[in-house]
PDB file of N, CA and C in Angstrom:
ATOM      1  N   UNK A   1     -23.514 -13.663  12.950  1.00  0.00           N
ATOM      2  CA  UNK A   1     -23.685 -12.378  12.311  1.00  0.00           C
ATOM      3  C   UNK A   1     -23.341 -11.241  13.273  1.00  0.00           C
ATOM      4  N   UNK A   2     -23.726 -11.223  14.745  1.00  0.00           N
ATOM      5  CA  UNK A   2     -23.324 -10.506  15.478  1.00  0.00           C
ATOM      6  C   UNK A   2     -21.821 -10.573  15.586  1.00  0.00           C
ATOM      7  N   UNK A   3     -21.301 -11.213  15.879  1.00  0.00           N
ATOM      8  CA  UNK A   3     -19.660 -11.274  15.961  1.00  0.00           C
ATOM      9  C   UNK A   3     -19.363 -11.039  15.103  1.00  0.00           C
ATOM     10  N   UNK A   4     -19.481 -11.062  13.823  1.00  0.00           N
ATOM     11  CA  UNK A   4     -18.738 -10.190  12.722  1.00  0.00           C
ATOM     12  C   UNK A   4     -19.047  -9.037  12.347  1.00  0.00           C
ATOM     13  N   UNK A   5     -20.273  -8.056  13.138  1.00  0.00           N
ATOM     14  CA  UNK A   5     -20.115  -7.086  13.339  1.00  0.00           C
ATOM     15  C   UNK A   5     -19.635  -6.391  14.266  1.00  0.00           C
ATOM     16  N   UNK A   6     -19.654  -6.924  15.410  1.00  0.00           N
ATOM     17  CA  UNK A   6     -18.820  -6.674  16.598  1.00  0.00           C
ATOM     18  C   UNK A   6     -16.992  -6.573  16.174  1.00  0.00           C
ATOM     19  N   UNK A   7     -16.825  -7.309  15.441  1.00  0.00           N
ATOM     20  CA  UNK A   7     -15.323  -7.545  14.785  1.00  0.00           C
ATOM     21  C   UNK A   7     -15.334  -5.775  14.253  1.00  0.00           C
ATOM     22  N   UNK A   8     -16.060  -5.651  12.720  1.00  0.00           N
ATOM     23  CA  UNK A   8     -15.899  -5.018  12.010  1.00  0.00           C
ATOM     24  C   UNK A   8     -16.040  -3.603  13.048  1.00  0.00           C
ATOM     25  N   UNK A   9     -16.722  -3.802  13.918  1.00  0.00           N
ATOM     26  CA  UNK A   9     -16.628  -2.074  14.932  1.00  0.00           C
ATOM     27  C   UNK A   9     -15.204  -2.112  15.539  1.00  0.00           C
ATOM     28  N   UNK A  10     -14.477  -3.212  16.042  1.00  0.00           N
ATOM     29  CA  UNK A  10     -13.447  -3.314  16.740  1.00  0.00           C
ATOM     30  C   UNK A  10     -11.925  -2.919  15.847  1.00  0.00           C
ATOM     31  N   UNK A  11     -12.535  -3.411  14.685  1.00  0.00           N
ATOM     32  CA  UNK A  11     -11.645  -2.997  13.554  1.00  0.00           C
ATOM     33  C   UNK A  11     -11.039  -1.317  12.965  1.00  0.00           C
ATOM     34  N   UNK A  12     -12.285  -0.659  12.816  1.00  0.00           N
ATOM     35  CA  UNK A  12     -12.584   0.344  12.756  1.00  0.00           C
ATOM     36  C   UNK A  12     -12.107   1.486  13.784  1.00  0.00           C
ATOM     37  N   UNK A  13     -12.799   1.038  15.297  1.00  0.00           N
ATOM     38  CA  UNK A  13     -12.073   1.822  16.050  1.00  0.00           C
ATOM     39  C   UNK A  13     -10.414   1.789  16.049  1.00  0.00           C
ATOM     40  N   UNK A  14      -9.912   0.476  16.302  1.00  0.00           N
ATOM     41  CA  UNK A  14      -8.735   0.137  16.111  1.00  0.00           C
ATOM     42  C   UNK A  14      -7.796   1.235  14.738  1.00  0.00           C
ATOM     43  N   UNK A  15      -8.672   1.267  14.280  1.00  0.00           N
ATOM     44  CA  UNK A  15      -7.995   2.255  12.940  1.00  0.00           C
ATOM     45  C   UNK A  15      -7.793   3.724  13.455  1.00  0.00           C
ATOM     46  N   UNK A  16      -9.321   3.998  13.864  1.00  0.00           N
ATOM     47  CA  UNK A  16      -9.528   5.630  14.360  1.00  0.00           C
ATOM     48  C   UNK A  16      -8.820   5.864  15.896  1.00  0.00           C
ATOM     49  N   UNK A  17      -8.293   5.028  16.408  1.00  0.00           N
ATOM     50  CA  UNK A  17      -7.479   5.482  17.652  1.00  0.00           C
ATOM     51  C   UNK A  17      -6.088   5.198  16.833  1.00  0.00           C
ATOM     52  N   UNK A  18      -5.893   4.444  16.058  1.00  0.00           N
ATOM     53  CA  UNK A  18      -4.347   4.572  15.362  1.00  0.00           C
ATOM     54  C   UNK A  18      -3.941   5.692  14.898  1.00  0.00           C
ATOM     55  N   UNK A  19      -4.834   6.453  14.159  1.00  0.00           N
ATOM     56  CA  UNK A  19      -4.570   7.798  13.434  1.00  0.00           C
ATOM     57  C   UNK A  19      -4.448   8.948  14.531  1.00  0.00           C
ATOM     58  N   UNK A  20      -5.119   8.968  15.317  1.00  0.00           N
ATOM     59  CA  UNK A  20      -4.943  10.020  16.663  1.00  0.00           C
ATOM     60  C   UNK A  20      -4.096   9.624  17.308  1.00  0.00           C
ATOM     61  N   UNK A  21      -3.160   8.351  17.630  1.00  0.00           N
ATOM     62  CA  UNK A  21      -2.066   8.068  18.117  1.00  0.00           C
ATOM     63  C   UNK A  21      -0.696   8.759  17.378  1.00  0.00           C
ATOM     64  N   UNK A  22      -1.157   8.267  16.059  1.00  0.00           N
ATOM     65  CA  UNK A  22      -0.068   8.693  15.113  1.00  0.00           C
ATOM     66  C   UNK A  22       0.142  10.383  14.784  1.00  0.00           C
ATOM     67  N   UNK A  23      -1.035  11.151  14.494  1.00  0.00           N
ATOM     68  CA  UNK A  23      -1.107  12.325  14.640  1.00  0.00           C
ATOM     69  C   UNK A  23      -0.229  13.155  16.273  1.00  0.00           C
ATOM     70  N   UNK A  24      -0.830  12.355  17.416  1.00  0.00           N
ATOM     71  CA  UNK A  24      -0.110  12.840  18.430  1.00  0.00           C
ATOM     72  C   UNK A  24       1.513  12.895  18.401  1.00  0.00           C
ATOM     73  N   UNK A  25       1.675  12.067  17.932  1.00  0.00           N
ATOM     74  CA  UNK A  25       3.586  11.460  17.972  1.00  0.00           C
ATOM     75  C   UNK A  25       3.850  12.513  16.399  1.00  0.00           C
ATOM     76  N   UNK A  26       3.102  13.265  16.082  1.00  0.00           N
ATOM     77  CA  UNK A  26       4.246  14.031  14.454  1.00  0.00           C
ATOM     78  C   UNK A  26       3.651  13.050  13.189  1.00  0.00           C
ATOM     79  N   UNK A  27       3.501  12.471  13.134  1.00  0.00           N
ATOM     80  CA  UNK A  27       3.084  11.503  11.765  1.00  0.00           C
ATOM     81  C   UNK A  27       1.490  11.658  11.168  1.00  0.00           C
ATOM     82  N   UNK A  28       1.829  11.489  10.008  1.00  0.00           N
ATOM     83  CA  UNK A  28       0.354  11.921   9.182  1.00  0.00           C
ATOM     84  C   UNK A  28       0.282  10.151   7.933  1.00  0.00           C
ATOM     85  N   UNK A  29      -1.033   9.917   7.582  1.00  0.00           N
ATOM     86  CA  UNK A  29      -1.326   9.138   6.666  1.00  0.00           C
ATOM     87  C   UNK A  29      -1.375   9.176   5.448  1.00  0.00           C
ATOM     88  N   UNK A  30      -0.341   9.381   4.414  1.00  0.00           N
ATOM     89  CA  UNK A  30      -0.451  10.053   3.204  1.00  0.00           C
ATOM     90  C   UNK A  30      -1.576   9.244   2.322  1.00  0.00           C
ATOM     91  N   UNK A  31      -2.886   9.771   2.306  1.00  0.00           N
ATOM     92  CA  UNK A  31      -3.653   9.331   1.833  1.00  0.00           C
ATOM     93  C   UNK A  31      -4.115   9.372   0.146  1.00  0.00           C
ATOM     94  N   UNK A  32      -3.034   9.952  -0.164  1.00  0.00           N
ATOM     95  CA  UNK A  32      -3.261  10.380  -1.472  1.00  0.00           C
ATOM     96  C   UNK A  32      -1.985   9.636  -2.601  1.00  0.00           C
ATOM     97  N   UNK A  33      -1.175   8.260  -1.574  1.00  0.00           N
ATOM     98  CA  UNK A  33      -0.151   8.058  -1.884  1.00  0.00           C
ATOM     99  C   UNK A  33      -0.350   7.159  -3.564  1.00  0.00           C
ATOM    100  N   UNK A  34      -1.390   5.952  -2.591  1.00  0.00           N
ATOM    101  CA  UNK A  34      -1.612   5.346  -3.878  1.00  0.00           C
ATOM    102  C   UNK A  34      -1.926   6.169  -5.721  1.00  0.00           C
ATOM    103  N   UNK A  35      -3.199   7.034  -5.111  1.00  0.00           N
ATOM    104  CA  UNK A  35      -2.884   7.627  -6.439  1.00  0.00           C
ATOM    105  C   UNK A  35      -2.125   8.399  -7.033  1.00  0.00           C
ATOM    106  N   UNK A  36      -1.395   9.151  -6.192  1.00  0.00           N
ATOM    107  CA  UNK A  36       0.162   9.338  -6.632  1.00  0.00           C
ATOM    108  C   UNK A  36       1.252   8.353  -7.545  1.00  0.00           C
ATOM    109  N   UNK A  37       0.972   6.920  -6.838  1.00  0.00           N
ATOM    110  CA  UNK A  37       2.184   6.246  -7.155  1.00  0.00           C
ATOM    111  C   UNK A  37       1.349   5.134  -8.341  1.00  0.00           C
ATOM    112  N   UNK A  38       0.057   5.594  -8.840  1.00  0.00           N
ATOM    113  CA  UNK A  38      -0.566   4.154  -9.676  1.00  0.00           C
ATOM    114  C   UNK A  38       0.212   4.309 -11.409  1.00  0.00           C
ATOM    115  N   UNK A  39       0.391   5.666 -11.342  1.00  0.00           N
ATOM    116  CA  UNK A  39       1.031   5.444 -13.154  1.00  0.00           C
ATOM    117  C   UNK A  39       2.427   4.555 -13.203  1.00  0.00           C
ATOM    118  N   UNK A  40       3.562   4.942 -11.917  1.00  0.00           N
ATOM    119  CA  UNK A  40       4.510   4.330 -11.710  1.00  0.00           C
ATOM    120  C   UNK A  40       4.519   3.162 -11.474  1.00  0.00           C
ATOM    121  N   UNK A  41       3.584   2.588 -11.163  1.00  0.00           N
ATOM    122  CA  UNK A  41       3.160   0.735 -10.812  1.00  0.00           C
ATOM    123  C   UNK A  41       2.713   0.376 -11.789  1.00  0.00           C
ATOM    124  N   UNK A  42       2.050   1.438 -12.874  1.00  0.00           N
ATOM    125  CA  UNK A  42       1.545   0.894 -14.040  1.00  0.00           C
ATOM    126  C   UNK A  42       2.413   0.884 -15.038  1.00  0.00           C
ATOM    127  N   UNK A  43       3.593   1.658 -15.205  1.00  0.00           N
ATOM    128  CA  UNK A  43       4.924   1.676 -15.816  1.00  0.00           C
ATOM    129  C   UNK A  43       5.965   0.291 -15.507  1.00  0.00           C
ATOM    130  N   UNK A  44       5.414   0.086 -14.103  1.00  0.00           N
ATOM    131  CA  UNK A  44       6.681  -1.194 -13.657  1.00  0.00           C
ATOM    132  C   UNK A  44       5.945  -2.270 -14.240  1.00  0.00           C
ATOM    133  N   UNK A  45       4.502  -2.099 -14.373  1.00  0.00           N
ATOM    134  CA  UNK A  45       4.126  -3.558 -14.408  1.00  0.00           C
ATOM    135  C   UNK A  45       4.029  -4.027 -16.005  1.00  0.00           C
ATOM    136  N   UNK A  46       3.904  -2.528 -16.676  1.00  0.00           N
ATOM    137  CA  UNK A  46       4.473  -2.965 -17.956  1.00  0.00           C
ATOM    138  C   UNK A  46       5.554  -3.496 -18.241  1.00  0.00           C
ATOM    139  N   UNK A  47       6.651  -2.925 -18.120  1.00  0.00           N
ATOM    140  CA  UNK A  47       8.027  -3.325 -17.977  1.00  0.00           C
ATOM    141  C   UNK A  47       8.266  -4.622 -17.748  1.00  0.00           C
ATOM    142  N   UNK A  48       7.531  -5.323 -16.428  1.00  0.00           N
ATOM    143  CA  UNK A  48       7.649  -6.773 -16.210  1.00  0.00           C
ATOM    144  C   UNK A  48       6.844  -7.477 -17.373  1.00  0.00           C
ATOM    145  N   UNK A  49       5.827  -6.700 -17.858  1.00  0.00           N
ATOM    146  CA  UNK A  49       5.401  -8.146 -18.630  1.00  0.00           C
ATOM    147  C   UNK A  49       6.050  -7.800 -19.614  1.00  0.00           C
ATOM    148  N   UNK A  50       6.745  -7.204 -20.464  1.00  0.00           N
ATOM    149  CA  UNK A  50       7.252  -6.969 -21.779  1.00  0.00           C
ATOM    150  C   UNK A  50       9.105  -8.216 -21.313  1.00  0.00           C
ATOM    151  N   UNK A  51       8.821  -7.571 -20.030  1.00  0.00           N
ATOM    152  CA  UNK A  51      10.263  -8.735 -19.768  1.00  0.00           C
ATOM    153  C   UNK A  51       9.645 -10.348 -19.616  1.00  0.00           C
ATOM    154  N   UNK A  52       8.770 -10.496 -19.044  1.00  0.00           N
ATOM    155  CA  UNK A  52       8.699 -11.703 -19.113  1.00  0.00           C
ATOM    156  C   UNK A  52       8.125 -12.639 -20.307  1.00  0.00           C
ATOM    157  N   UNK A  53       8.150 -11.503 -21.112  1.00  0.00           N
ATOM    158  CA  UNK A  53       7.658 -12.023 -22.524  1.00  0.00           C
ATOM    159  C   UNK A  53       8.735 -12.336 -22.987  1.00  0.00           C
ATOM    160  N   UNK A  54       9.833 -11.610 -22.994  1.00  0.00           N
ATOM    161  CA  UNK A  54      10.828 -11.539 -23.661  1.00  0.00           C
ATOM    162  C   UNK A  54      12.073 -12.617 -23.302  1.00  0.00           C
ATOM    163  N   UNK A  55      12.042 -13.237 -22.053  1.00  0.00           N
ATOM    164  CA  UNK A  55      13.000 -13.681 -21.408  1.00  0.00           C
ATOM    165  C   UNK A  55      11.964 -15.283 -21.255  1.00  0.00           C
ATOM    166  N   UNK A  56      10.923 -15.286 -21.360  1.00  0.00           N
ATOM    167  CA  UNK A  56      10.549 -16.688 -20.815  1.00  0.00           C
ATOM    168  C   UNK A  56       9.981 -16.401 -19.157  1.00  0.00           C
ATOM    169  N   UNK A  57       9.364 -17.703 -19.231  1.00  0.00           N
ATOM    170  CA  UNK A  57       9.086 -18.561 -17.386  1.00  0.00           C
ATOM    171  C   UNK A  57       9.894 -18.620 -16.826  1.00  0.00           C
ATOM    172  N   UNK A  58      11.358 -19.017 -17.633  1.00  0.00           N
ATOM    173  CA  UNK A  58      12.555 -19.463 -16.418  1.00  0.00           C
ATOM    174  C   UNK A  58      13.031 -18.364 -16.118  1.00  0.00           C
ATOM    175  N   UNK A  59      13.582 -17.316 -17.004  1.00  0.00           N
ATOM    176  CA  UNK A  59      14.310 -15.752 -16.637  1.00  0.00           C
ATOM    177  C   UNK A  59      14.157 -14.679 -16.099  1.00  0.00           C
ATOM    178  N   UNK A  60      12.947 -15.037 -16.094  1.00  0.00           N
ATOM    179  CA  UNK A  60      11.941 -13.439 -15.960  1.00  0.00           C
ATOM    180  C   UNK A  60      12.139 -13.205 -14.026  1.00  0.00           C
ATOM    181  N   UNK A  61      12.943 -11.913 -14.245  1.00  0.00           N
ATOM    182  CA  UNK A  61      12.712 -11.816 -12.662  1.00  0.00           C
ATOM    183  C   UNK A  61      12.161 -10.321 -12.775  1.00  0.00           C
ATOM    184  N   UNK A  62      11.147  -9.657 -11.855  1.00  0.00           N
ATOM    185  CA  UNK A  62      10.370  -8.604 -11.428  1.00  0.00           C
ATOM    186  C   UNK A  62      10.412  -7.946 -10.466  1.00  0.00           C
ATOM    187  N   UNK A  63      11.156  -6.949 -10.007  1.00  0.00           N
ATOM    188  CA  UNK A  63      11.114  -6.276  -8.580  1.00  0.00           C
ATOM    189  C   UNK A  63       9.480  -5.453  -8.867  1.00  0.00           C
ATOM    190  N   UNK A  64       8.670  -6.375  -8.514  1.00  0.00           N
ATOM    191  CA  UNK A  64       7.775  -5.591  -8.204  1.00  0.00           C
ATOM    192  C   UNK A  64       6.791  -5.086  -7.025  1.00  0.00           C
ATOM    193  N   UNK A  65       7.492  -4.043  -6.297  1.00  0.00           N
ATOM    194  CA  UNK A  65       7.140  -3.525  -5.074  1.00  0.00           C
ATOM    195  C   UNK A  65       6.446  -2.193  -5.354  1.00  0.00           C
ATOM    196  N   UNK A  66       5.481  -2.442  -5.511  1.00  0.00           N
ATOM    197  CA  UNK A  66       4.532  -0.556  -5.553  1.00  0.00           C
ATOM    198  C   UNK A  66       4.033   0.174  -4.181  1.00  0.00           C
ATOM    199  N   UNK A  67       4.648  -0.478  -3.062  1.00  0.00           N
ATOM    200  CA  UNK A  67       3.932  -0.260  -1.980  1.00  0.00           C
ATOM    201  C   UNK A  67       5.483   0.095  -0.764  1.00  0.00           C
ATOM    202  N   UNK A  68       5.897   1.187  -0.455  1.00  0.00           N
ATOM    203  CA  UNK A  68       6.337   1.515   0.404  1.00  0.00           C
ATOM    204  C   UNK A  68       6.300   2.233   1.673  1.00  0.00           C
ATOM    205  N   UNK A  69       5.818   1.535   2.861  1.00  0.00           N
ATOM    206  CA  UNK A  69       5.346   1.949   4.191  1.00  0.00           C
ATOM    207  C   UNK A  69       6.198   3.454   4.616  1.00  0.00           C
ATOM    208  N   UNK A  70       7.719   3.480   4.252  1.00  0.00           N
ATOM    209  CA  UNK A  70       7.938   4.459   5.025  1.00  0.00           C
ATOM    210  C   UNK A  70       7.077   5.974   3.882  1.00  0.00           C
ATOM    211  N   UNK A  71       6.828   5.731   3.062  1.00  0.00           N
ATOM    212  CA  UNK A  71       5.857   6.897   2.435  1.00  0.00           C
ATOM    213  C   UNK A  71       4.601   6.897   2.390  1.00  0.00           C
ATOM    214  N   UNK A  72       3.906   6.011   3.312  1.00  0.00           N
ATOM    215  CA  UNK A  72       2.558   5.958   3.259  1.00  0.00           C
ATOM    216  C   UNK A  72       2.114   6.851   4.706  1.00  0.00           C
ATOM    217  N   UNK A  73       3.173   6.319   5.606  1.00  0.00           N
ATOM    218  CA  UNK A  73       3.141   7.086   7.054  1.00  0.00           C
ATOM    219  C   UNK A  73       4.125   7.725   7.072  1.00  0.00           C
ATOM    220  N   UNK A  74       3.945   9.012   7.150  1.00  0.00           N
ATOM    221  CA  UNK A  74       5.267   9.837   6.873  1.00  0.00           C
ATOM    222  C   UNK A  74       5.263  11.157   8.163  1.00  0.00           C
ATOM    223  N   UNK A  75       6.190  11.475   8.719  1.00  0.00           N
ATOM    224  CA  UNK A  75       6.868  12.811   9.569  1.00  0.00           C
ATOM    225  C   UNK A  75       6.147  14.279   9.236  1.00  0.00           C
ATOM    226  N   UNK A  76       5.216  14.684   9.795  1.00  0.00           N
ATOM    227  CA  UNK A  76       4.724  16.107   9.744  1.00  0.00           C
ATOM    228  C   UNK A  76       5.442  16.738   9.090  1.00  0.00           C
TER     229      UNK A  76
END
């Protein structure tokens, strides 16, 4: 129990010296990305299932990527 709180502090800091690293170098955490981008993931993911309804198990292909790093950490 101790070591997995010891983890979870190591974790944490690990986060809060990342963001002051990143802040130093010009870069910010767009924290507001996800809910920005959830109607558009909720649009794609319709899309895929209406396709994979439509096309079958074998056809059905899905680009489904809702998650793009270079807009999550982004340039001051």
């Amino acid at each position: 129990m101790i070591s997995l709180i010891k983890f979870i502090i190591w974790i944490v800091g690990f986060i809060v010296v990342s963001i002051f690293v990143l802040n130093y170098f010009g870069y910010e955490i767009n924290q507001n990305y996800f809910k920005e981008s959830k109607a558009e993931c909720e649009k794609r993911l319709s899309d895929c299932g209406k396709q994979y309804m439509e096309q079958g198990t074998k056809n059905a292909k899905c680009d489904f990527n809702c998650v793009d790093p270079k807009l999550i950490i982004r340039k001051k």
